[in-house]
Amino acid sequence: MSTVTATTTATTPSGLSFVSDNMAGASPRIAGAVAEAAAGQVLPYGNDPFTERARGRLAEIFERDVDVFPVSTGSAANGLALAALTPPWGSVLAHQDSHIHHDECGAPEFFTGGAKLVRLPGLDSKIDPEALQAAVRRRAGDVHSVQPSVVSISQATESGSVHTVEEIRRLSSIAKDAGLRVHMDGARFANALVHLDASPAEMTWKAGVDVLSFGATKNGAMTADAIVSFDPALATELAFRAKRGGQLTSKMRFQTAQLDAYLTDDLWLDNARRANAMATRLGTGLKAIPGVGLLAAPQANILFCRLPQHVTDGLLAEGYAFYHDRWEPGIVRFVTAFSHQADDIDQLLDAVHRHSA
Amino acid sequence: MSTVTATTTATTPSGLSFVSDNMAGASPRIAGAVAEAAAGQVLPYGNDPFTERARGRLAEIFERDVDVFPVSTGSAANGLALAALTPPWGSVLAHQDSHIHHDECGAPEFFTGGAKLVRLPGLDSKIDPEALQAAVRRRAGDVHSVQPSVVSISQATESGSVHTVEEIRRLSSIAKDAGLRVHMDGARFANALVHLDASPAEMTWKAGVDVLSFGATKNGAMTADAIVSFDPALATELAFRAKRGGQLTSKMRFQTAQLDAYLTDDLWLDNARRANAMATRLGTGLKAIPGVGLLAAPQANILFCRLPQHVTDGLLAEGYAFYHDRWEPGIVRFVTAFSHQADDIDQLLDAVHRHSA
Amino acid sequence: MSTVTATTTATTPSGLSFVSDNMAGASPRIAGAVAEAAAGQVLPYGNDPFTERARGRLAEIFERDVDVFPVSTGSAANGLALAALTPPWGSVLAHQDSHIHHDECGAPEFFTGGAKLVRLPGLDSKIDPEALQAAVRRRAGDVHSVQPSVVSISQATESGSVHTVEEIRRLSSIAKDAGLRVHMDGARFANALVHLDASPAEMTWKAGVDVLSFGATKNGAMTADAIVSFDPALATELAFRAKRGGQLTSKMRFQTAQLDAYLTDDLWLDNARRANAMATRLGTGLKAIPGVGLLAAPQANILFCRLPQHVTDGLLAEGYAFYHDRWEPGIVRFVTAFSHQADDIDQLLDAVHRHSA
Amino acid sequence: MSTVTATTTATTPSGLSFVSDNMAGASPRIAGAVAEAAAGQVLPYGNDPFTERARGRLAEIFERDVDVFPVSTGSAANGLALAALTPPWGSVLAHQDSHIHHDECGAPEFFTGGAKLVRLPGLDSKIDPEALQAAVRRRAGDVHSVQPSVVSISQATESGSVHTVEEIRRLSSIAKDAGLRVHMDGARFANALVHLDASPAEMTWKAGVDVLSFGATKNGAMTADAIVSFDPALATELAFRAKRGGQLTSKMRFQTAQLDAYLTDDLWLDNARRANAMATRLGTGLKAIPGVGLLAAPQANILFCRLPQHVTDGLLAEGYAFYHDRWEPGIVRFVTAFSHQADDIDQLLDAVHRHSA
């Protein structure tokens, strides 16, 4: 597709794949909804019943009016959301592990017109509140420096941890007290939500979040994420930025039919629960294997552990696919998806067992 | 979806809708391909068999290696393609009727980092070669002026006309002689192609086109257009720009499965032929009705005509939907789609007849 | 200085030069003020007495508090001012002859993050009010289109005409009624002012201007123009944009000492009166010469006329320098400056006479 | 000048000021040259004898042809230079203490169209070569990540240290081996040069530097820095970027007359030697005072030391101005300038003595 080197290393995907939840396909009900949406003429650009329905479901789920902008990628969601929350001379405060720092090739800088991303430390990929406290007023009003403008919280985080509602509230409140806005990167929003057993409202606007990158793709949709804004004052700007950013689709129904099905009859929650349960099952199993060390108990659907090299080699030789060469030596990441079965996990555990013996 | 006023006026879409080909749904075979792609794990970001297959089909159709970047909108295709063809201090020469001038809310300016769009005149929405000749060297080398860098040709044009291969060659050659690059906005590429009965290669790279915005959405796909580049030197830049521009999807298979099905067994050509035939049928019928005047014989699937106000009013009252208030008074646009049936056209003609009587 | 072709054609500058007022040097009092400012330590970035004084003078002249941002070029002034007045998805409405359209290599697009410049027609390089009326609401609220956001008025214009205060008021009021902001490109502000015999306040904020590019360089300063903002709400944004745009000088005193001297004891008005008087003298003289036709009576310090080719050739052969090949054949532009003497004009007239004979 | 809080704290500038070398005025010879340049008409935009002469001097000093672009600030020099050396999806590797990271309000991000600045560690504000080695190939070719594109070296550094020629060569060679370009931020170029007693050529292009931000303002000029490019292939791009960035002055003579005088008869070297000698004198004196600790022996004209709080307070009370509240508690920065006299230093030392007693 391009001369740029692919970064994934797996080559034999299957039930053997634990590379990322983006390797899973789509939930049958979502695929069905898209197929069903294919018939008939409807108005373009979101003036259609599918979009109306998806918007209604999001309003219901968030227990309030929201502005919704479907996008084709999480990077577009994050970039556009941040662009509406910071001026070009602002800074975006985010954890040093965050996706916007590492994995979007500068999309936030592109969409914001060159705002600066500032890396904050913190355990478990969560921003340390004291570090945030020190950062939110850093050189505020000093014309020589970018101005702290927005905090971006990943929920769930890149290492698979989940902020409690109280933790989100605390970060938001530090931000708000200093006049900053709050963005949530919810690429794995549902995985975090079901882990907390919180309501979407509690985890977002009630906790101070202004704009949410609402991920659906990794949890069973095809190519449909959405920006969900809780601040009506941002709606016009987001609409123009989305259009100008190449994200206003004419046949929006094909995105919103996905979102509609995703949010219907708890499909999104069931998918997330499944993915999380698979990670928990894997974690529990791995913990029991001598020589294997979990970095943390998985909260969402990502699990980091320490594997002896020969175990890693053995798994790869069997066709298992997962990231293993991107962090410290010996550190391995497994990501589970809604599409994994308990059997897949048990077979993986069995393989680790065998190679560990 | 936003506080921004919708621009379409139709409210009762159906077989009665002639607003735009983006109101049609998707071809059943495309919907089927997407549903089928939903199962199983594959590598993300285009390292999957669906994408491999789509790329192969495009290479076959264009009779050469091409670089392919699926995108979610035509605006993204145009913006990214132009960004790879002009520096920020360059100018993009395009017809004054072109979509990039009027209907993308500045997406080309956004993606290019502020290049300037220059409007050129010409009959039938085609750039006048003499105007182009005068423009390509305008203030070349003058540091006070933006520098002519790329010509963008719409094929088919916004008014439904189609450049002959010879016309494309002529515009390209004027551009190339002055050191400019050539972009083709092919939102309705297939409609133009079948009208000319030319080969895709003849209509593009053999005629001097460097990068093509390959539209599929308006002709039966869901949300899958693609940038097709004929210049391997641009591949790396396009890959990074697409990622950074929020257009590199993780589950790319759901875009490329569409493109694959679209290009299989001539579906794309059949759809375009159908849409064009419907426009021709409509044009032929309208010409025979007293008081109705065609602005031009339709070449692709767009037809502009002059209707008496009471006819327009009558059609609208019956539930017909079409653009009628955006150009000179009395000018009406009908767009046909692959999904229209001969009966739809005949009923519309009948209605015009009745109201004209 | 670069490989880019210089655009000026004159090569023997002197009192023979009528190419542009930017060929003149600096007023002795300004040169003196700069030399005097060279001694002693003062705080950087504008926290110095020179800047304090210049700000005070501008406040006095404009009869109100103003925010002042010294810049090194008119392009920087225009670009930064426009960036504060339009979002990236906005459009800037300006006359088709304007400097921002033709002579800034896309600086407005660069500083605004890709806003679109829209060309409006009008006699004498002044925006036609009816054309403006039609443009200010063009597709307002339509997410597919850039949004009319600011009108930019050149005072004096590129052809040397001067808007009356009433004309500015009318354009501003059309803009304001539609929610747009008003920018004035005052590269030749003083020349316009003395022509009208208006007060700076009347010609700007009292007539609806929000932000002014206040030119001094062409009228006797060295490299000191300034953004003067009449809207306190824009001050913070302008400050950050200026810094980020590379325009916040550490030794600002060397710019503001120029502005201070420029505004002291009516130097700026005297200089402008001189330049204008020279153009008038030239115009009066030329009108009396058979075969020479003025395009308009000069209002500021720019004069366009029609010269027979042999006259142009004769002048060039004598070493006269002026633009003569950028418009229609036979059209010649003379620009007078504060540094021209009546003798310079009389000798030029004599030369035209001789060659016309 | 704006509602933005000034960041400097000194309020009584004089020979008492050690806040920054940008508080000094201008060398009399530079002031004289500017005054002298004020007379007569010359071609604008650098086509004048002053610019010709400055360019000649720079070519002579660097022992080769160079492309020169005068700019009004160091931020503009850095921003434009970096924009020519990295694509928007690139990263700029620089020391974590560097000016481009901290003190330009995102100017590099603005001029580059959103490239990412990456902070590297290293002693004495110099990039650690091993850290650079690890960074230059970080995720090269990975479309999800910005691409290492240019290394920016500050010479002298923000903490007053000076890279040896060998150190520059080593950093450049690591960069070049990985395909990166090399930028030098020479805001205090002359101070570094005289410390090393190297030739300008050795310290720049012979050591691998592609583009230099050549500072003159802090060392005796008024508002004249320059981009000096050693790569002819970048000249066109730099010319257009400078114009578009609002940095192409019409009356360029007033910048280049400064540069010409600056480089004549070793004025620049003499000024730098004076400033450095004053810092050395200050350092030697401070070292001898009990309770005062130098962080490092000053190499250029910046000195960091540890002062007891009551000493700092005492100095401030006497009217001394310097930065003291921006780093760890107790850390104080003194910057000397070409305009300081030995007496100024001795009086400062005497004051420290007194307050330390």
mmCIF file of N, CA and C in Angstrom, chain B residues 35-115:
data_model
loop_
_atom_site.group_PDB
_atom_site.id
_atom_site.type_symbol
_atom_site.label_atom_id
_atom_site.label_comp_id
_atom_site.label_asym_id
_atom_site.label_seq_id
_atom_site.Cartn_x
_atom_site.Cartn_y
_atom_site.Cartn_z
ATOM 1 N N ALA B 35 -20.045 -7.225 4.646
ATOM 2 C CA ALA B 35 -20.540 -8.152 5.659
ATOM 3 C C ALA B 35 -19.628 -9.366 5.740
ATOM 4 N N GLU B 36 -19.192 -9.824 4.594
ATOM 5 C CA GLU B 36 -18.328 -11.003 4.548
ATOM 6 C C GLU B 36 -16.963 -10.722 5.176
ATOM 7 N N ALA B 37 -16.502 -9.496 5.025
ATOM 8 C CA ALA B 37 -15.183 -9.148 5.560
ATOM 9 C C ALA B 37 -15.190 -9.047 7.080
ATOM 10 N N ALA B 38 -16.381 -9.109 7.657
ATOM 11 C CA ALA B 38 -16.494 -8.853 9.099
ATOM 12 C C ALA B 38 -15.920 -9.970 9.961
ATOM 13 N N ALA B 39 -15.782 -11.145 9.386
ATOM 14 C CA ALA B 39 -15.326 -12.274 10.201
ATOM 15 C C ALA B 39 -13.804 -12.420 10.169
ATOM 16 N N GLY B 40 -13.244 -12.880 11.251
ATOM 17 C CA GLY B 40 -11.825 -13.259 11.264
ATOM 18 C C GLY B 40 -10.891 -12.129 11.599
ATOM 19 N N GLN B 41 -9.687 -12.530 12.034
ATOM 20 C CA GLN B 41 -8.667 -11.559 12.404
ATOM 21 C C GLN B 41 -7.722 -11.335 11.223
ATOM 22 N N VAL B 42 -7.462 -10.094 10.933
ATOM 23 C CA VAL B 42 -6.425 -9.795 9.919
ATOM 24 C C VAL B 42 -5.568 -8.653 10.456
ATOM 25 N N LEU B 43 -4.413 -8.497 9.895
ATOM 26 C CA LEU B 43 -3.537 -7.413 10.320
ATOM 27 C C LEU B 43 -4.162 -6.069 9.990
ATOM 28 N N PRO B 44 -3.924 -5.091 10.833
ATOM 29 C CA PRO B 44 -4.549 -3.786 10.609
ATOM 30 C C PRO B 44 -3.763 -2.938 9.614
ATOM 31 N N TYR B 45 -4.262 -1.787 9.340
ATOM 32 C CA TYR B 45 -3.581 -0.724 8.585
ATOM 33 C C TYR B 45 -3.202 -1.134 7.162
ATOM 34 N N GLY B 46 -4.009 -2.011 6.597
ATOM 35 C CA GLY B 46 -3.811 -2.328 5.192
ATOM 36 C C GLY B 46 -2.951 -3.531 4.901
ATOM 37 N N ASN B 47 -2.437 -4.169 5.940
ATOM 38 C CA ASN B 47 -1.638 -5.375 5.716
ATOM 39 C C ASN B 47 -2.534 -6.608 5.750
ATOM 40 N N ASP B 48 -3.556 -6.581 4.950
ATOM 41 C CA ASP B 48 -4.565 -7.631 4.976
ATOM 42 C C ASP B 48 -4.903 -8.043 3.548
ATOM 43 N N PRO B 49 -5.497 -9.208 3.394
ATOM 44 C CA PRO B 49 -5.773 -9.712 2.032
ATOM 45 C C PRO B 49 -6.792 -8.881 1.260
ATOM 46 N N PHE B 50 -7.717 -8.241 1.938
ATOM 47 C CA PHE B 50 -8.712 -7.417 1.229
ATOM 48 C C PHE B 50 -8.018 -6.249 0.537
ATOM 49 N N THR B 51 -7.122 -5.645 1.283
ATOM 50 C CA THR B 51 -6.405 -4.500 0.743
ATOM 51 C C THR B 51 -5.464 -4.950 -0.377
ATOM 52 N N GLU B 52 -4.830 -6.068 -0.140
ATOM 53 C CA GLU B 52 -3.975 -6.660 -1.164
ATOM 54 C C GLU B 52 -4.760 -6.857 -2.464
ATOM 55 N N ARG B 53 -5.953 -7.353 -2.316
ATOM 56 C CA ARG B 53 -6.769 -7.633 -3.486
ATOM 57 C C ARG B 53 -7.207 -6.337 -4.173
ATOM 58 N N ALA B 54 -7.629 -5.374 -3.386
ATOM 59 C CA ALA B 54 -8.074 -4.093 -3.968
ATOM 60 C C ALA B 54 -6.911 -3.429 -4.709
ATOM 61 N N ARG B 55 -5.755 -3.469 -4.103
ATOM 62 C CA ARG B 55 -4.579 -2.881 -4.737
ATOM 63 C C ARG B 55 -4.282 -3.598 -6.066
ATOM 64 N N GLY B 56 -4.405 -4.903 -6.012
ATOM 65 C CA GLY B 56 -4.168 -5.680 -7.231
ATOM 66 C C GLY B 56 -5.148 -5.302 -8.331
ATOM 67 N N ARG B 57 -6.398 -5.141 -7.963
ATOM 68 C CA ARG B 57 -7.407 -4.783 -8.973
ATOM 69 C C ARG B 57 -7.115 -3.405 -9.558
ATOM 70 N N LEU B 58 -6.721 -2.481 -8.699
ATOM 71 C CA LEU B 58 -6.433 -1.131 -9.207
ATOM 72 C C LEU B 58 -5.214 -1.173 -10.126
ATOM 73 N N ALA B 59 -4.227 -1.972 -9.760
ATOM 74 C CA ALA B 59 -3.044 -2.098 -10.613
ATOM 75 C C ALA B 59 -3.438 -2.686 -11.977
ATOM 76 N N GLU B 60 -4.330 -3.640 -11.925
ATOM 77 C CA GLU B 60 -4.773 -4.294 -13.154
ATOM 78 C C GLU B 60 -5.533 -3.303 -14.049
ATOM 79 N N ILE B 61 -6.444 -2.614 -13.426
ATOM 80 C CA ILE B 61 -7.281 -1.665 -14.154
ATOM 81 C C ILE B 61 -6.461 -0.531 -14.759
ATOM 82 N N PHE B 62 -5.451 -0.091 -13.992
ATOM 83 C CA PHE B 62 -4.628 1.013 -14.498
ATOM 84 C C PHE B 62 -3.419 0.519 -15.288
ATOM 85 N N GLU B 63 -3.294 -0.797 -15.406
ATOM 86 C CA GLU B 63 -2.247 -1.409 -16.232
ATOM 87 C C GLU B 63 -0.849 -1.033 -15.772
ATOM 88 N N ARG B 64 -0.684 -0.887 -14.448
ATOM 89 C CA ARG B 64 0.644 -0.571 -13.906
ATOM 90 C C ARG B 64 0.594 -0.584 -12.373
ATOM 91 N N ASP B 65 1.753 -0.541 -11.755
ATOM 92 C CA ASP B 65 1.793 -0.399 -10.311
ATOM 93 C C ASP B 65 1.238 0.960 -9.914
ATOM 94 N N VAL B 66 0.470 0.951 -8.857
ATOM 95 C CA VAL B 66 -0.036 2.213 -8.330
ATOM 96 C C VAL B 66 0.074 2.176 -6.809
ATOM 97 N N ASP B 67 0.137 3.325 -6.190
ATOM 98 C CA ASP B 67 0.056 3.401 -4.734
ATOM 99 C C ASP B 67 -1.356 3.812 -4.372
ATOM 100 N N VAL B 68 -1.922 3.122 -3.410
ATOM 101 C CA VAL B 68 -3.338 3.301 -3.097
ATOM 102 C C VAL B 68 -3.503 3.673 -1.618
ATOM 103 N N PHE B 69 -4.276 4.707 -1.376
ATOM 104 C CA PHE B 69 -4.557 5.134 -0.009
ATOM 105 C C PHE B 69 -6.056 5.337 0.149
ATOM 106 N N PRO B 70 -6.722 4.377 0.762
ATOM 107 C CA PRO B 70 -8.170 4.523 0.952
ATOM 108 C C PRO B 70 -8.462 5.700 1.889
ATOM 109 N N VAL B 71 -9.503 6.423 1.595
ATOM 110 C CA VAL B 71 -9.910 7.556 2.427
ATOM 111 C C VAL B 71 -11.419 7.530 2.603
ATOM 112 N N SER B 72 -11.893 8.264 3.586
ATOM 113 C CA SER B 72 -13.320 8.193 3.892
ATOM 114 C C SER B 72 -14.162 9.207 3.135
ATOM 115 N N THR B 73 -13.525 10.227 2.550
ATOM 116 C CA THR B 73 -14.288 11.224 1.792
ATOM 117 C C THR B 73 -13.474 11.702 0.589
ATOM 118 N N GLY B 74 -14.200 12.249 -0.369
ATOM 119 C CA GLY B 74 -13.542 12.855 -1.511
ATOM 120 C C GLY B 74 -12.750 14.089 -1.118
ATOM 121 N N SER B 75 -13.226 14.812 -0.120
ATOM 122 C CA SER B 75 -12.483 15.985 0.334
ATOM 123 C C SER B 75 -11.128 15.581 0.905
ATOM 124 N N ALA B 76 -11.096 14.490 1.634
ATOM 125 C CA ALA B 76 -9.821 14.008 2.164
ATOM 126 C C ALA B 76 -8.916 13.584 1.015
ATOM 127 N N ALA B 77 -9.483 12.889 0.022
ATOM 128 C CA ALA B 77 -8.678 12.468 -1.138
ATOM 129 C C ALA B 77 -8.080 13.684 -1.829
ATOM 130 N N ASN B 78 -8.911 14.671 -2.101
ATOM 131 C CA ASN B 78 -8.422 15.864 -2.800
ATOM 132 C C ASN B 78 -7.391 16.613 -1.959
ATOM 133 N N GLY B 79 -7.708 16.811 -0.704
ATOM 134 C CA GLY B 79 -6.816 17.583 0.167
ATOM 135 C C GLY B 79 -5.450 16.931 0.295
ATOM 136 N N LEU B 80 -5.441 15.633 0.549
ATOM 137 C CA LEU B 80 -4.168 14.930 0.720
ATOM 138 C C LEU B 80 -3.392 14.863 -0.589
ATOM 139 N N ALA B 81 -4.101 14.594 -1.674
ATOM 140 C CA ALA B 81 -3.426 14.523 -2.975
ATOM 141 C C ALA B 81 -2.791 15.860 -3.316
ATOM 142 N N LEU B 82 -3.541 16.929 -3.133
ATOM 143 C CA LEU B 82 -3.003 18.253 -3.461
ATOM 144 C C LEU B 82 -1.832 18.602 -2.544
ATOM 145 N N ALA B 83 -1.920 18.201 -1.290
ATOM 146 C CA ALA B 83 -0.831 18.497 -0.356
ATOM 147 C C ALA B 83 0.472 17.846 -0.798
ATOM 148 N N ALA B 84 0.355 16.716 -1.462
ATOM 149 C CA ALA B 84 1.571 16.051 -1.937
ATOM 150 C C ALA B 84 2.074 16.642 -3.246
ATOM 151 N N LEU B 85 1.259 17.491 -3.867
ATOM 152 C CA LEU B 85 1.612 18.019 -5.194
ATOM 153 C C LEU B 85 1.968 19.497 -5.202
ATOM 154 N N THR B 86 1.765 20.168 -4.095
ATOM 155 C CA THR B 86 2.111 21.594 -4.048
ATOM 156 C C THR B 86 2.758 21.921 -2.713
ATOM 157 N N PRO B 87 3.760 22.795 -2.718
ATOM 158 C CA PRO B 87 4.242 23.299 -1.438
ATOM 159 C C PRO B 87 3.223 24.297 -0.906
ATOM 160 N N PRO B 88 3.329 24.667 0.369
ATOM 161 C CA PRO B 88 2.369 25.624 0.940
ATOM 162 C C PRO B 88 2.360 26.957 0.199
ATOM 163 N N TRP B 89 3.460 27.315 -0.425
ATOM 164 C CA TRP B 89 3.508 28.587 -1.155
ATOM 165 C C TRP B 89 3.123 28.405 -2.624
ATOM 166 N N GLY B 90 2.519 27.292 -2.931
ATOM 167 C CA GLY B 90 2.113 27.043 -4.311
ATOM 168 C C GLY B 90 0.670 27.430 -4.545
ATOM 169 N N SER B 91 0.279 27.406 -5.817
ATOM 170 C CA SER B 91 -1.128 27.598 -6.130
ATOM 171 C C SER B 91 -1.651 26.392 -6.899
ATOM 172 N N VAL B 92 -2.938 26.159 -6.709
ATOM 173 C CA VAL B 92 -3.645 25.056 -7.340
ATOM 174 C C VAL B 92 -4.571 25.675 -8.366
ATOM 175 N N LEU B 93 -4.360 25.356 -9.629
ATOM 176 C CA LEU B 93 -5.182 25.929 -10.690
ATOM 177 C C LEU B 93 -6.346 24.983 -10.979
ATOM 178 N N ALA B 94 -7.554 25.487 -10.872
ATOM 179 C CA ALA B 94 -8.715 24.638 -11.099
ATOM 180 C C ALA B 94 -9.847 25.472 -11.690
ATOM 181 N N HIS B 95 -10.789 24.794 -12.277
ATOM 182 C CA HIS B 95 -11.917 25.512 -12.870
ATOM 183 C C HIS B 95 -12.724 26.214 -11.787
ATOM 184 N N GLN B 96 -13.270 27.353 -12.152
ATOM 185 C CA GLN B 96 -14.001 28.142 -11.158
ATOM 186 C C GLN B 96 -15.260 27.437 -10.639
ATOM 187 N N ASP B 97 -15.714 26.421 -11.339
ATOM 188 C CA ASP B 97 -16.873 25.663 -10.858
ATOM 189 C C ASP B 97 -16.480 24.500 -9.943
ATOM 190 N N SER B 98 -15.196 24.277 -9.738
ATOM 191 C CA SER B 98 -14.775 22.997 -9.159
ATOM 192 C C SER B 98 -15.184 22.818 -7.702
ATOM 193 N N HIS B 99 -15.340 21.582 -7.348
ATOM 194 C CA HIS B 99 -15.725 21.184 -5.993
ATOM 195 C C HIS B 99 -14.714 21.679 -4.973
ATOM 196 N N ILE B 100 -13.433 21.605 -5.298
ATOM 197 C CA ILE B 100 -12.418 22.048 -4.322
ATOM 198 C C ILE B 100 -12.542 23.540 -4.034
ATOM 199 N N HIS B 101 -13.049 24.301 -4.975
ATOM 200 C CA HIS B 101 -13.254 25.734 -4.732
ATOM 201 C C HIS B 101 -14.464 25.994 -3.836
ATOM 202 N N HIS B 102 -15.515 25.245 -4.063
ATOM 203 C CA HIS B 102 -16.802 25.652 -3.504
ATOM 204 C C HIS B 102 -17.320 24.811 -2.352
ATOM 205 N N ASP B 103 -16.963 23.548 -2.349
ATOM 206 C CA ASP B 103 -17.749 22.650 -1.512
ATOM 207 C C ASP B 103 -16.948 21.862 -0.496
ATOM 208 N N GLU B 104 -15.737 22.302 -0.196
ATOM 209 C CA GLU B 104 -14.932 21.528 0.751
ATOM 210 C C GLU B 104 -14.516 22.372 1.955
ATOM 211 N N CYS B 105 -15.140 23.510 2.129
ATOM 212 C CA CYS B 105 -14.904 24.339 3.317
ATOM 213 C C CYS B 105 -13.415 24.575 3.582
ATOM 214 N N GLY B 106 -12.676 24.703 2.494
ATOM 215 C CA GLY B 106 -11.263 24.995 2.685
ATOM 216 C C GLY B 106 -10.409 23.776 2.996
ATOM 217 N N ALA B 107 -10.913 22.582 2.745
ATOM 218 C CA ALA B 107 -10.099 21.385 3.007
ATOM 219 C C ALA B 107 -8.769 21.419 2.246
ATOM 220 N N PRO B 108 -8.755 21.834 0.978
ATOM 221 C CA PRO B 108 -7.453 21.876 0.285
ATOM 222 C C PRO B 108 -6.488 22.841 0.968
ATOM 223 N N GLU B 109 -6.984 23.992 1.418
ATOM 224 C CA GLU B 109 -6.129 24.939 2.118
ATOM 225 C C GLU B 109 -5.625 24.313 3.421
ATOM 226 N N PHE B 110 -6.486 23.589 4.083
ATOM 227 C CA PHE B 110 -6.101 22.963 5.354
ATOM 228 C C PHE B 110 -5.018 21.909 5.133
ATOM 229 N N PHE B 111 -5.261 21.002 4.214
ATOM 230 C CA PHE B 111 -4.317 19.892 4.040
ATOM 231 C C PHE B 111 -2.993 20.351 3.435
ATOM 232 N N THR B 112 -3.037 21.377 2.595
ATOM 233 C CA THR B 112 -1.796 21.842 1.960
ATOM 234 C C THR B 112 -1.007 22.798 2.846
ATOM 235 N N GLY B 113 -1.552 23.198 3.963
ATOM 236 C CA GLY B 113 -0.866 24.187 4.793
ATOM 237 C C GLY B 113 -0.990 25.592 4.228
ATOM 238 N N GLY B 114 -2.091 25.844 3.523
ATOM 239 C CA GLY B 114 -2.364 27.207 3.097
ATOM 240 C C GLY B 114 -1.989 27.549 1.661
ATOM 241 N N ALA B 115 -1.954 26.562 0.782
ATOM 242 C CA ALA B 115 -1.759 26.878 -0.636
ATOM 243 C C ALA B 115 -2.977 27.646 -1.145
#
